[in-house]
Amino acid sequence: MEDNFITKLNNRLQEMQIDLDEEKLKNLEVYYHMLIEKNKVMNLTAITEEDEVITKHFVDSLSLVSKTAVGEDFKNGKHIKCIDVGTGAGLPGLVLKIAYPNIEMVLFDSLNKRLKFLEEVIEELGLTGVTTKHGRAEDVAHDVKFRERFDFVFARAVANLSTLSEYCLPFAREKGYFVAYKSKEAAEEVKTAAKAIDILGGKVKAVNSFNIDSENERTIVTIEKIKKTPARFPRKAGTPSKEPIS
């Protein structure tokens, strides 16, 4: 069963032109089993079937490495500072950290029990250069220790891009990037969020749409931080989702 999982995962990654060594593949397998076991007592993911986790969680999380220009920074072994906003079960942040140990990663979520699980995985795998942070983006993005400190900010969430940009762009340093994992129908969303992105100091660099497999499509929106985010953003808790910038 072990080899079966690793073989299937490696085959799917190879299809995406992503090469990981055996140790990283084994670590992803350990993470998978811990995720499924914890999911029995805590709602971490609705996706639990092995093939679906491989495709919809692991391959999807790593897709930016082969499908976007900024993926070169990961493949080239650069030391980059990243934060995964609303990491949930560790997607994409923990997957990226396992695959590219050189990166520095903060796994950020508003639910502490999710972070406790991620800390268990981090300890089990002996990972370094990865920490967890509990809080709301509307608050933590005003903390000088986190504001405009990161080369990459990730979000793999269902919120609209205008709202996500208000949560995430304040964390990105100038010339850093906010990378949003969106569904296949993202063009209109990018257009609607244009004003918010501009106000928050960003500029859309690329919109990459592709198939993860024959049934699943993904769009990754890469937004470059070209100027500082005005100090008033993000607004108080709840406001970005209730009243997106438009």
mmCIF file of N, CA, C and O in Angstrom, residues 137-224:
data_model
loop_
_atom_site.group_PDB
_atom_site.id
_atom_site.type_symbol
_atom_site.label_atom_id
_atom_site.label_comp_id
_atom_site.label_asym_id
_atom_site.label_seq_id
_atom_site.Cartn_x
_atom_site.Cartn_y
_atom_site.Cartn_z
ATOM 1 N N ALA A 137 -6.769 37.418 9.808
ATOM 2 C CA ALA A 137 -5.947 38.218 8.900
ATOM 3 C C ALA A 137 -6.152 39.707 9.128
ATOM 4 O O ALA A 137 -5.202 40.496 9.035
ATOM 5 N N GLU A 138 -7.392 40.091 9.454
ATOM 6 C CA GLU A 138 -7.674 41.517 9.654
ATOM 7 C C GLU A 138 -6.874 42.101 10.814
ATOM 8 O O GLU A 138 -6.629 43.304 10.858
ATOM 9 N N ASP A 139 -6.490 41.250 11.757
ATOM 10 C CA ASP A 139 -5.706 41.715 12.909
ATOM 11 C C ASP A 139 -4.206 41.517 12.695
ATOM 12 O O ASP A 139 -3.408 42.447 12.873
ATOM 13 N N VAL A 140 -3.814 40.303 12.309
ATOM 14 C CA VAL A 140 -2.387 39.966 12.212
ATOM 15 C C VAL A 140 -1.694 40.759 11.114
ATOM 16 O O VAL A 140 -0.511 41.083 11.229
ATOM 17 N N ALA A 141 -2.422 41.127 10.060
ATOM 18 C CA ALA A 141 -1.815 41.900 8.971
ATOM 19 C C ALA A 141 -1.410 43.305 9.397
ATOM 20 O O ALA A 141 -0.689 43.990 8.667
ATOM 21 N N HIS A 142 -1.839 43.730 10.585
ATOM 22 C CA HIS A 142 -1.412 45.031 11.120
ATOM 23 C C HIS A 142 -0.232 44.892 12.080
ATOM 24 O O HIS A 142 0.315 45.898 12.538
ATOM 25 N N ASP A 143 0.167 43.676 12.376
ATOM 26 C CA ASP A 143 1.302 43.408 13.260
ATOM 27 C C ASP A 143 2.595 43.632 12.478
ATOM 28 O O ASP A 143 2.799 43.020 11.423
ATOM 29 N N VAL A 144 3.492 44.469 12.984
ATOM 30 C CA VAL A 144 4.722 44.796 12.250
ATOM 31 C C VAL A 144 5.595 43.564 11.999
ATOM 32 O O VAL A 144 6.424 43.557 11.085
ATOM 33 N N LYS A 145 5.414 42.518 12.804
ATOM 34 C CA LYS A 145 6.204 41.298 12.605
ATOM 35 C C LYS A 145 5.743 40.517 11.363
ATOM 36 O O LYS A 145 6.484 39.669 10.854
ATOM 37 N N PHE A 146 4.546 40.821 10.892
ATOM 38 C CA PHE A 146 3.987 40.089 9.758
ATOM 39 C C PHE A 146 3.669 40.979 8.563
ATOM 40 O O PHE A 146 3.674 40.498 7.431
ATOM 41 N N ARG A 147 3.426 42.247 8.805
ATOM 42 C CA ARG A 147 3.008 43.122 7.716
ATOM 43 C C ARG A 147 4.150 43.378 6.738
ATOM 44 O O ARG A 147 5.235 43.789 7.126
ATOM 45 N N GLU A 148 3.887 43.116 5.476
ATOM 46 C CA GLU A 148 4.837 43.352 4.383
ATOM 47 C C GLU A 148 6.198 42.711 4.656
ATOM 48 O O GLU A 148 7.243 43.300 4.425
ATOM 49 N N ARG A 149 6.155 41.443 5.110
ATOM 50 C CA ARG A 149 7.376 40.701 5.457
ATOM 51 C C ARG A 149 7.642 39.506 4.544
ATOM 52 O O ARG A 149 8.707 38.892 4.665
ATOM 53 N N PHE A 150 6.723 39.201 3.633
ATOM 54 C CA PHE A 150 6.810 37.914 2.951
ATOM 55 C C PHE A 150 7.024 38.052 1.444
ATOM 56 O O PHE A 150 6.462 38.935 0.797
ATOM 57 N N ASP A 151 7.836 37.125 0.917
ATOM 58 C CA ASP A 151 8.059 37.069 -0.526
ATOM 59 C C ASP A 151 6.845 36.503 -1.245
ATOM 60 O O ASP A 151 6.521 36.927 -2.356
ATOM 61 N N PHE A 152 6.195 35.519 -0.603
ATOM 62 C CA PHE A 152 5.007 34.898 -1.187
ATOM 63 C C PHE A 152 3.914 34.765 -0.138
ATOM 64 O O PHE A 152 4.174 34.332 0.986
ATOM 65 N N VAL A 153 2.709 35.127 -0.539
ATOM 66 C CA VAL A 153 1.517 34.948 0.294
ATOM 67 C C VAL A 153 0.563 34.063 -0.505
ATOM 68 O O VAL A 153 0.247 34.352 -1.662
ATOM 69 N N PHE A 154 0.112 32.968 0.107
ATOM 70 C CA PHE A 154 -0.764 32.031 -0.581
ATOM 71 C C PHE A 154 -2.158 32.039 0.028
ATOM 72 O O PHE A 154 -2.320 32.211 1.237
ATOM 73 N N ALA A 155 -3.151 31.826 -0.817
ATOM 74 C CA ALA A 155 -4.520 31.602 -0.338
ATOM 75 C C ALA A 155 -5.201 30.627 -1.287
ATOM 76 O O ALA A 155 -5.203 30.828 -2.506
ATOM 77 N N ARG A 156 -5.738 29.587 -0.721
ATOM 78 C CA ARG A 156 -6.473 28.574 -1.493
ATOM 79 C C ARG A 156 -7.859 28.502 -0.870
ATOM 80 O O ARG A 156 -8.192 27.620 -0.117
ATOM 81 N N ALA A 157 -8.668 29.513 -1.179
ATOM 82 C CA ALA A 157 -9.934 29.683 -0.472
ATOM 83 C C ALA A 157 -11.039 30.065 -1.439
ATOM 84 O O ALA A 157 -10.781 30.464 -2.580
ATOM 85 N N VAL A 158 -12.273 29.962 -0.951
ATOM 86 C CA VAL A 158 -13.422 30.214 -1.814
ATOM 87 C C VAL A 158 -13.857 31.678 -1.806
ATOM 88 O O VAL A 158 -14.708 32.062 -2.591
ATOM 89 N N ALA A 159 -13.286 32.497 -0.961
ATOM 90 C CA ALA A 159 -13.664 33.914 -0.910
ATOM 91 C C ALA A 159 -13.350 34.591 -2.242
ATOM 92 O O ALA A 159 -12.447 34.170 -2.984
ATOM 93 N N ASN A 160 -14.095 35.629 -2.562
ATOM 94 C CA ASN A 160 -13.849 36.337 -3.817
ATOM 95 C C ASN A 160 -12.486 37.026 -3.779
ATOM 96 O O ASN A 160 -11.933 37.306 -2.710
ATOM 97 N N LEU A 161 -11.924 37.292 -4.949
ATOM 98 C CA LEU A 161 -10.552 37.778 -5.043
ATOM 99 C C LEU A 161 -10.370 39.154 -4.417
ATOM 100 O O LEU A 161 -9.303 39.458 -3.884
ATOM 101 N N SER A 162 -11.394 39.982 -4.450
ATOM 102 C CA SER A 162 -11.309 41.294 -3.816
ATOM 103 C C SER A 162 -11.104 41.148 -2.309
ATOM 104 O O SER A 162 -10.224 41.785 -1.713
ATOM 105 N N THR A 163 -11.893 40.290 -1.696
ATOM 106 C CA THR A 163 -11.773 40.034 -0.261
ATOM 107 C C THR A 163 -10.428 39.391 0.062
ATOM 108 O O THR A 163 -9.730 39.803 1.006
ATOM 109 N N LEU A 164 -10.041 38.374 -0.719
ATOM 110 C CA LEU A 164 -8.772 37.697 -0.486
ATOM 111 C C LEU A 164 -7.595 38.661 -0.603
ATOM 112 O O LEU A 164 -6.628 38.575 0.160
ATOM 113 N N SER A 165 -7.671 39.571 -1.555
ATOM 114 C CA SER A 165 -6.585 40.534 -1.739
ATOM 115 C C SER A 165 -6.442 41.439 -0.521
ATOM 116 O O SER A 165 -5.318 41.773 -0.122
ATOM 117 N N GLU A 166 -7.568 41.811 0.085
ATOM 118 C CA GLU A 166 -7.486 42.649 1.291
ATOM 119 C C GLU A 166 -6.893 41.875 2.461
ATOM 120 O O GLU A 166 -6.167 42.433 3.281
ATOM 121 N N TYR A 167 -7.202 40.587 2.542
ATOM 122 C CA TYR A 167 -6.606 39.751 3.582
ATOM 123 C C TYR A 167 -5.107 39.551 3.359
ATOM 124 O O TYR A 167 -4.324 39.550 4.319
ATOM 125 N N CYS A 168 -4.709 39.358 2.100
ATOM 126 C CA CYS A 168 -3.380 38.813 1.805
ATOM 127 C C CYS A 168 -2.325 39.823 1.367
ATOM 128 O O CYS A 168 -1.153 39.693 1.749
ATOM 129 N N LEU A 169 -2.689 40.806 0.545
ATOM 130 C CA LEU A 169 -1.675 41.725 0.040
ATOM 131 C C LEU A 169 -0.934 42.483 1.138
ATOM 132 O O LEU A 169 0.259 42.770 0.988
ATOM 133 N N PRO A 170 -1.572 42.822 2.273
ATOM 134 C CA PRO A 170 -0.814 43.496 3.330
ATOM 135 C C PRO A 170 0.363 42.680 3.870
ATOM 136 O O PRO A 170 1.308 43.254 4.422
ATOM 137 N N PHE A 171 0.337 41.353 3.705
ATOM 138 C CA PHE A 171 1.443 40.519 4.187
ATOM 139 C C PHE A 171 2.637 40.524 3.231
ATOM 140 O O PHE A 171 3.759 40.221 3.635
ATOM 141 N N ALA A 172 2.400 40.842 1.965
ATOM 142 C CA ALA A 172 3.456 40.754 0.957
ATOM 143 C C ALA A 172 4.362 41.978 1.004
ATOM 144 O O ALA A 172 3.898 43.113 1.107
ATOM 145 N N ARG A 173 5.656 41.743 0.902
ATOM 146 C CA ARG A 173 6.607 42.850 0.804
ATOM 147 C C ARG A 173 6.516 43.447 -0.599
ATOM 148 O O ARG A 173 5.981 42.833 -1.531
ATOM 149 N N GLU A 174 7.051 44.643 -0.775
ATOM 150 C CA GLU A 174 7.125 45.216 -2.110
ATOM 151 C C GLU A 174 8.002 44.319 -2.986
ATOM 152 O O GLU A 174 9.058 43.863 -2.558
ATOM 153 N N LYS A 175 7.553 44.065 -4.195
ATOM 154 C CA LYS A 175 8.161 43.144 -5.155
ATOM 155 C C LYS A 175 7.947 41.674 -4.765
ATOM 156 O O LYS A 175 8.508 40.780 -5.382
ATOM 157 N N GLY A 176 7.121 41.446 -3.738
ATOM 158 C CA GLY A 176 6.694 40.096 -3.407
ATOM 159 C C GLY A 176 5.416 39.772 -4.163
ATOM 160 O O GLY A 176 4.954 40.548 -5.003
ATOM 161 N N TYR A 177 4.826 38.607 -3.862
ATOM 162 C CA TYR A 177 3.672 38.144 -4.622
ATOM 163 C C TYR A 177 2.581 37.579 -3.720
ATOM 164 O O TYR A 177 2.867 36.916 -2.721
ATOM 165 N N PHE A 178 1.349 37.846 -4.115
ATOM 166 C CA PHE A 178 0.189 37.155 -3.568
ATOM 167 C C PHE A 178 -0.282 36.175 -4.631
ATOM 168 O O PHE A 178 -0.559 36.560 -5.770
ATOM 169 N N VAL A 179 -0.322 34.887 -4.282
ATOM 170 C CA VAL A 179 -0.711 33.836 -5.219
ATOM 171 C C VAL A 179 -2.039 33.237 -4.760
ATOM 172 O O VAL A 179 -2.123 32.640 -3.681
ATOM 173 N N ALA A 180 -3.071 33.419 -5.573
ATOM 174 C CA ALA A 180 -4.414 32.937 -5.232
ATOM 175 C C ALA A 180 -4.775 31.737 -6.091
ATOM 176 O O ALA A 180 -4.721 31.795 -7.323
ATOM 177 N N TYR A 181 -5.120 30.637 -5.436
ATOM 178 C CA TYR A 181 -5.605 29.442 -6.120
ATOM 179 C C TYR A 181 -7.106 29.598 -6.320
ATOM 180 O O TYR A 181 -7.869 29.629 -5.342
ATOM 181 N N LYS A 182 -7.538 29.679 -7.562
ATOM 182 C CA LYS A 182 -8.948 29.891 -7.860
ATOM 183 C C LYS A 182 -9.476 28.795 -8.784
ATOM 184 O O LYS A 182 -8.722 28.017 -9.348
ATOM 185 N N SER A 183 -10.796 28.780 -8.939
ATOM 186 C CA SER A 183 -11.418 27.801 -9.830
ATOM 187 C C SER A 183 -11.186 28.204 -11.285
ATOM 188 O O SER A 183 -10.599 29.256 -11.574
ATOM 189 N N LYS A 184 -11.668 27.382 -12.197
ATOM 190 C CA LYS A 184 -11.419 27.638 -13.618
ATOM 191 C C LYS A 184 -12.053 28.943 -14.090
ATOM 192 O O LYS A 184 -11.551 29.587 -15.009
ATOM 193 N N GLU A 185 -13.159 29.347 -13.475
ATOM 194 C CA GLU A 185 -13.860 30.556 -13.904
ATOM 195 C C GLU A 185 -13.357 31.760 -13.106
ATOM 196 O O GLU A 185 -14.050 32.282 -12.236
ATOM 197 N N ALA A 186 -12.168 32.213 -13.407
ATOM 198 C CA ALA A 186 -11.568 33.274 -12.606
ATOM 199 C C ALA A 186 -11.436 34.604 -13.345
ATOM 200 O O ALA A 186 -11.191 35.635 -12.719
ATOM 201 N N ALA A 187 -11.601 34.618 -14.660
ATOM 202 C CA ALA A 187 -11.366 35.831 -15.444
ATOM 203 C C ALA A 187 -12.260 36.985 -14.991
ATOM 204 O O ALA A 187 -11.781 38.116 -14.788
ATOM 205 N N GLU A 188 -13.535 36.692 -14.801
ATOM 206 C CA GLU A 188 -14.464 37.747 -14.379
ATOM 207 C C GLU A 188 -14.142 38.215 -12.965
ATOM 208 O O GLU A 188 -14.257 39.400 -12.653
ATOM 209 N N GLU A 189 -13.733 37.273 -12.124
ATOM 210 C CA GLU A 189 -13.374 37.613 -10.748
ATOM 211 C C GLU A 189 -12.159 38.532 -10.708
ATOM 212 O O GLU A 189 -12.108 39.476 -9.919
ATOM 213 N N VAL A 190 -11.183 38.253 -11.558
ATOM 214 C CA VAL A 190 -9.992 39.106 -11.640
ATOM 215 C C VAL A 190 -10.390 40.514 -12.086
ATOM 216 O O VAL A 190 -9.911 41.517 -11.539
ATOM 217 N N LYS A 191 -11.277 40.590 -13.059
ATOM 218 C CA LYS A 191 -11.750 41.887 -13.557
ATOM 219 C C LYS A 191 -12.478 42.660 -12.466
ATOM 220 O O LYS A 191 -12.242 43.865 -12.268
ATOM 221 N N THR A 192 -13.340 41.976 -11.729
ATOM 222 C CA THR A 192 -14.111 42.624 -10.659
ATOM 223 C C THR A 192 -13.208 43.107 -9.527
ATOM 224 O O THR A 192 -13.493 44.125 -8.887
ATOM 225 N N ALA A 193 -12.112 42.398 -9.290
ATOM 226 C CA ALA A 193 -11.208 42.737 -8.181
ATOM 227 C C ALA A 193 -10.142 43.757 -8.553
ATOM 228 O O ALA A 193 -9.325 44.135 -7.711
ATOM 229 N N ALA A 194 -10.140 44.212 -9.793
ATOM 230 C CA ALA A 194 -9.063 45.083 -10.279
ATOM 231 C C ALA A 194 -8.880 46.329 -9.421
ATOM 232 O O ALA A 194 -7.743 46.702 -9.083
ATOM 233 N N LYS A 195 -9.971 46.980 -9.048
ATOM 234 C CA LYS A 195 -9.876 48.203 -8.250
ATOM 235 C C LYS A 195 -9.286 47.909 -6.885
ATOM 236 O O LYS A 195 -8.397 48.632 -6.400
ATOM 237 N N ALA A 196 -9.762 46.842 -6.240
ATOM 238 C CA ALA A 196 -9.250 46.473 -4.924
ATOM 239 C C ALA A 196 -7.759 46.174 -4.981
ATOM 240 O O ALA A 196 -6.979 46.621 -4.125
ATOM 241 N N ILE A 197 -7.348 45.412 -5.973
ATOM 242 C CA ILE A 197 -5.937 45.044 -6.104
ATOM 243 C C ILE A 197 -5.071 46.284 -6.243
ATOM 244 O O ILE A 197 -4.011 46.403 -5.620
ATOM 245 N N ASP A 198 -5.528 47.234 -7.051
ATOM 246 C CA ASP A 198 -4.779 48.479 -7.248
ATOM 247 C C ASP A 198 -4.690 49.286 -5.958
ATOM 248 O O ASP A 198 -3.606 49.750 -5.569
ATOM 249 N N ILE A 199 -5.799 49.458 -5.268
ATOM 250 C CA ILE A 199 -5.825 50.228 -4.015
ATOM 251 C C ILE A 199 -4.906 49.605 -2.974
ATOM 252 O O ILE A 199 -4.226 50.306 -2.213
ATOM 253 N N LEU A 200 -4.850 48.269 -2.956
ATOM 254 C CA LEU A 200 -4.077 47.545 -1.947
ATOM 255 C C LEU A 200 -2.592 47.431 -2.290
ATOM 256 O O LEU A 200 -1.816 46.880 -1.510
ATOM 257 N N GLY A 201 -2.203 47.973 -3.454
ATOM 258 C CA GLY A 201 -0.786 48.001 -3.814
ATOM 259 C C GLY A 201 -0.351 46.902 -4.744
ATOM 260 O O GLY A 201 0.852 46.674 -4.912
ATOM 261 N N GLY A 202 -1.293 46.210 -5.368
ATOM 262 C CA GLY A 202 -0.940 45.091 -6.220
ATOM 263 C C GLY A 202 -1.173 45.345 -7.698
ATOM 264 O O GLY A 202 -1.815 46.321 -8.097
ATOM 265 N N LYS A 203 -0.635 44.441 -8.501
ATOM 266 C CA LYS A 203 -0.844 44.452 -9.941
ATOM 267 C C LYS A 203 -0.863 43.007 -10.426
ATOM 268 O O LYS A 203 0.043 42.234 -10.105
ATOM 269 N N VAL A 204 -1.882 42.656 -11.176
ATOM 270 C CA VAL A 204 -1.976 41.281 -11.675
ATOM 271 C C VAL A 204 -0.817 41.020 -12.639
ATOM 272 O O VAL A 204 -0.658 41.718 -13.647
ATOM 273 N N LYS A 205 -0.019 40.036 -12.312
ATOM 274 C CA LYS A 205 1.143 39.678 -13.134
ATOM 275 C C LYS A 205 0.804 38.579 -14.129
ATOM 276 O O LYS A 205 1.269 38.594 -15.259
ATOM 277 N N ALA A 206 -0.002 37.612 -13.689
ATOM 278 C CA ALA A 206 -0.339 36.499 -14.574
ATOM 279 C C ALA A 206 -1.599 35.806 -14.097
ATOM 280 O O ALA A 206 -1.891 35.774 -12.896
ATOM 281 N N VAL A 207 -2.343 35.253 -15.051
ATOM 282 C CA VAL A 207 -3.494 34.399 -14.763
ATOM 283 C C VAL A 207 -3.275 33.113 -15.535
ATOM 284 O O VAL A 207 -3.369 33.093 -16.761
ATOM 285 N N ASN A 208 -2.933 32.047 -14.821
ATOM 286 C CA ASN A 208 -2.603 30.767 -15.446
ATOM 287 C C ASN A 208 -3.716 29.756 -15.211
ATOM 288 O O ASN A 208 -3.964 29.363 -14.076
ATOM 289 N N SER A 209 -4.376 29.352 -16.284
ATOM 290 C CA SER A 209 -5.436 28.343 -16.200
ATOM 291 C C SER A 209 -4.950 27.044 -16.840
ATOM 292 O O SER A 209 -4.300 27.069 -17.886
ATOM 293 N N PHE A 210 -5.268 25.919 -16.209
ATOM 294 C CA PHE A 210 -4.770 24.635 -16.691
ATOM 295 C C PHE A 210 -5.608 23.510 -16.093
ATOM 296 O O PHE A 210 -6.385 23.714 -15.169
ATOM 297 N N ASN A 211 -5.405 22.305 -16.613
ATOM 298 C CA ASN A 211 -6.076 21.112 -16.101
ATOM 299 C C ASN A 211 -5.154 20.388 -15.134
ATOM 300 O O ASN A 211 -3.995 20.126 -15.469
ATOM 301 N N ILE A 212 -5.672 20.083 -13.949
ATOM 302 C CA ILE A 212 -4.917 19.237 -13.024
ATOM 303 C C ILE A 212 -4.978 17.796 -13.511
ATOM 304 O O ILE A 212 -4.010 17.052 -13.454
ATOM 305 N N ASP A 213 -6.144 17.412 -13.988
ATOM 306 C CA ASP A 213 -6.333 16.141 -14.675
ATOM 307 C C ASP A 213 -7.526 16.309 -15.603
ATOM 308 O O ASP A 213 -7.964 17.430 -15.862
ATOM 309 N N SER A 214 -8.069 15.222 -16.114
ATOM 310 C CA SER A 214 -9.150 15.320 -17.094
ATOM 311 C C SER A 214 -10.440 15.904 -16.524
ATOM 312 O O SER A 214 -11.296 16.371 -17.279
ATOM 313 N N GLU A 215 -10.560 15.901 -15.193
ATOM 314 C CA GLU A 215 -11.812 16.342 -14.577
ATOM 315 C C GLU A 215 -11.684 17.620 -13.754
ATOM 316 O O GLU A 215 -12.697 18.227 -13.387
ATOM 317 N N ASN A 216 -10.463 18.039 -13.453
ATOM 318 C CA ASN A 216 -10.283 19.167 -12.537
ATOM 319 C C ASN A 216 -9.440 20.267 -13.172
ATOM 320 O O ASN A 216 -8.335 20.012 -13.655
ATOM 321 N N GLU A 217 -10.000 21.473 -13.160
ATOM 322 C CA GLU A 217 -9.312 22.635 -13.708
ATOM 323 C C GLU A 217 -8.969 23.609 -12.584
ATOM 324 O O GLU A 217 -9.641 23.671 -11.558
ATOM 325 N N ARG A 218 -7.923 24.368 -12.814
ATOM 326 C CA ARG A 218 -7.448 25.308 -11.801
ATOM 327 C C ARG A 218 -6.966 26.589 -12.487
ATOM 328 O O ARG A 218 -6.431 26.540 -13.597
ATOM 329 N N THR A 219 -7.178 27.718 -11.849
ATOM 330 C CA THR A 219 -6.576 28.976 -12.273
ATOM 331 C C THR A 219 -5.766 29.532 -11.113
ATOM 332 O O THR A 219 -6.268 29.608 -9.985
ATOM 333 N N ILE A 220 -4.527 29.880 -11.381
ATOM 334 C CA ILE A 220 -3.687 30.521 -10.370
ATOM 335 C C ILE A 220 -3.476 31.974 -10.778
ATOM 336 O O ILE A 220 -2.992 32.260 -11.876
ATOM 337 N N VAL A 221 -3.867 32.866 -9.901
ATOM 338 C CA VAL A 221 -3.720 34.305 -10.143
ATOM 339 C C VAL A 221 -2.507 34.790 -9.354
ATOM 340 O O VAL A 221 -2.470 34.658 -8.129
ATOM 341 N N THR A 222 -1.530 35.326 -10.053
ATOM 342 C CA THR A 222 -0.321 35.847 -9.414
ATOM 343 C C THR A 222 -0.374 37.361 -9.428
ATOM 344 O O THR A 222 -0.446 37.989 -10.497
ATOM 345 N N ILE A 223 -0.349 37.955 -8.245
ATOM 346 C CA ILE A 223 -0.435 39.408 -8.088
ATOM 347 C C ILE A 223 0.863 39.903 -7.484
ATOM 348 O O ILE A 223 1.262 39.463 -6.398
ATOM 349 N N GLU A 224 1.537 40.805 -8.183
ATOM 350 C CA GLU A 224 2.780 41.374 -7.673
ATOM 351 C C GLU A 224 2.481 42.576 -6.791
ATOM 352 O O GLU A 224 1.591 43.378 -7.090
#
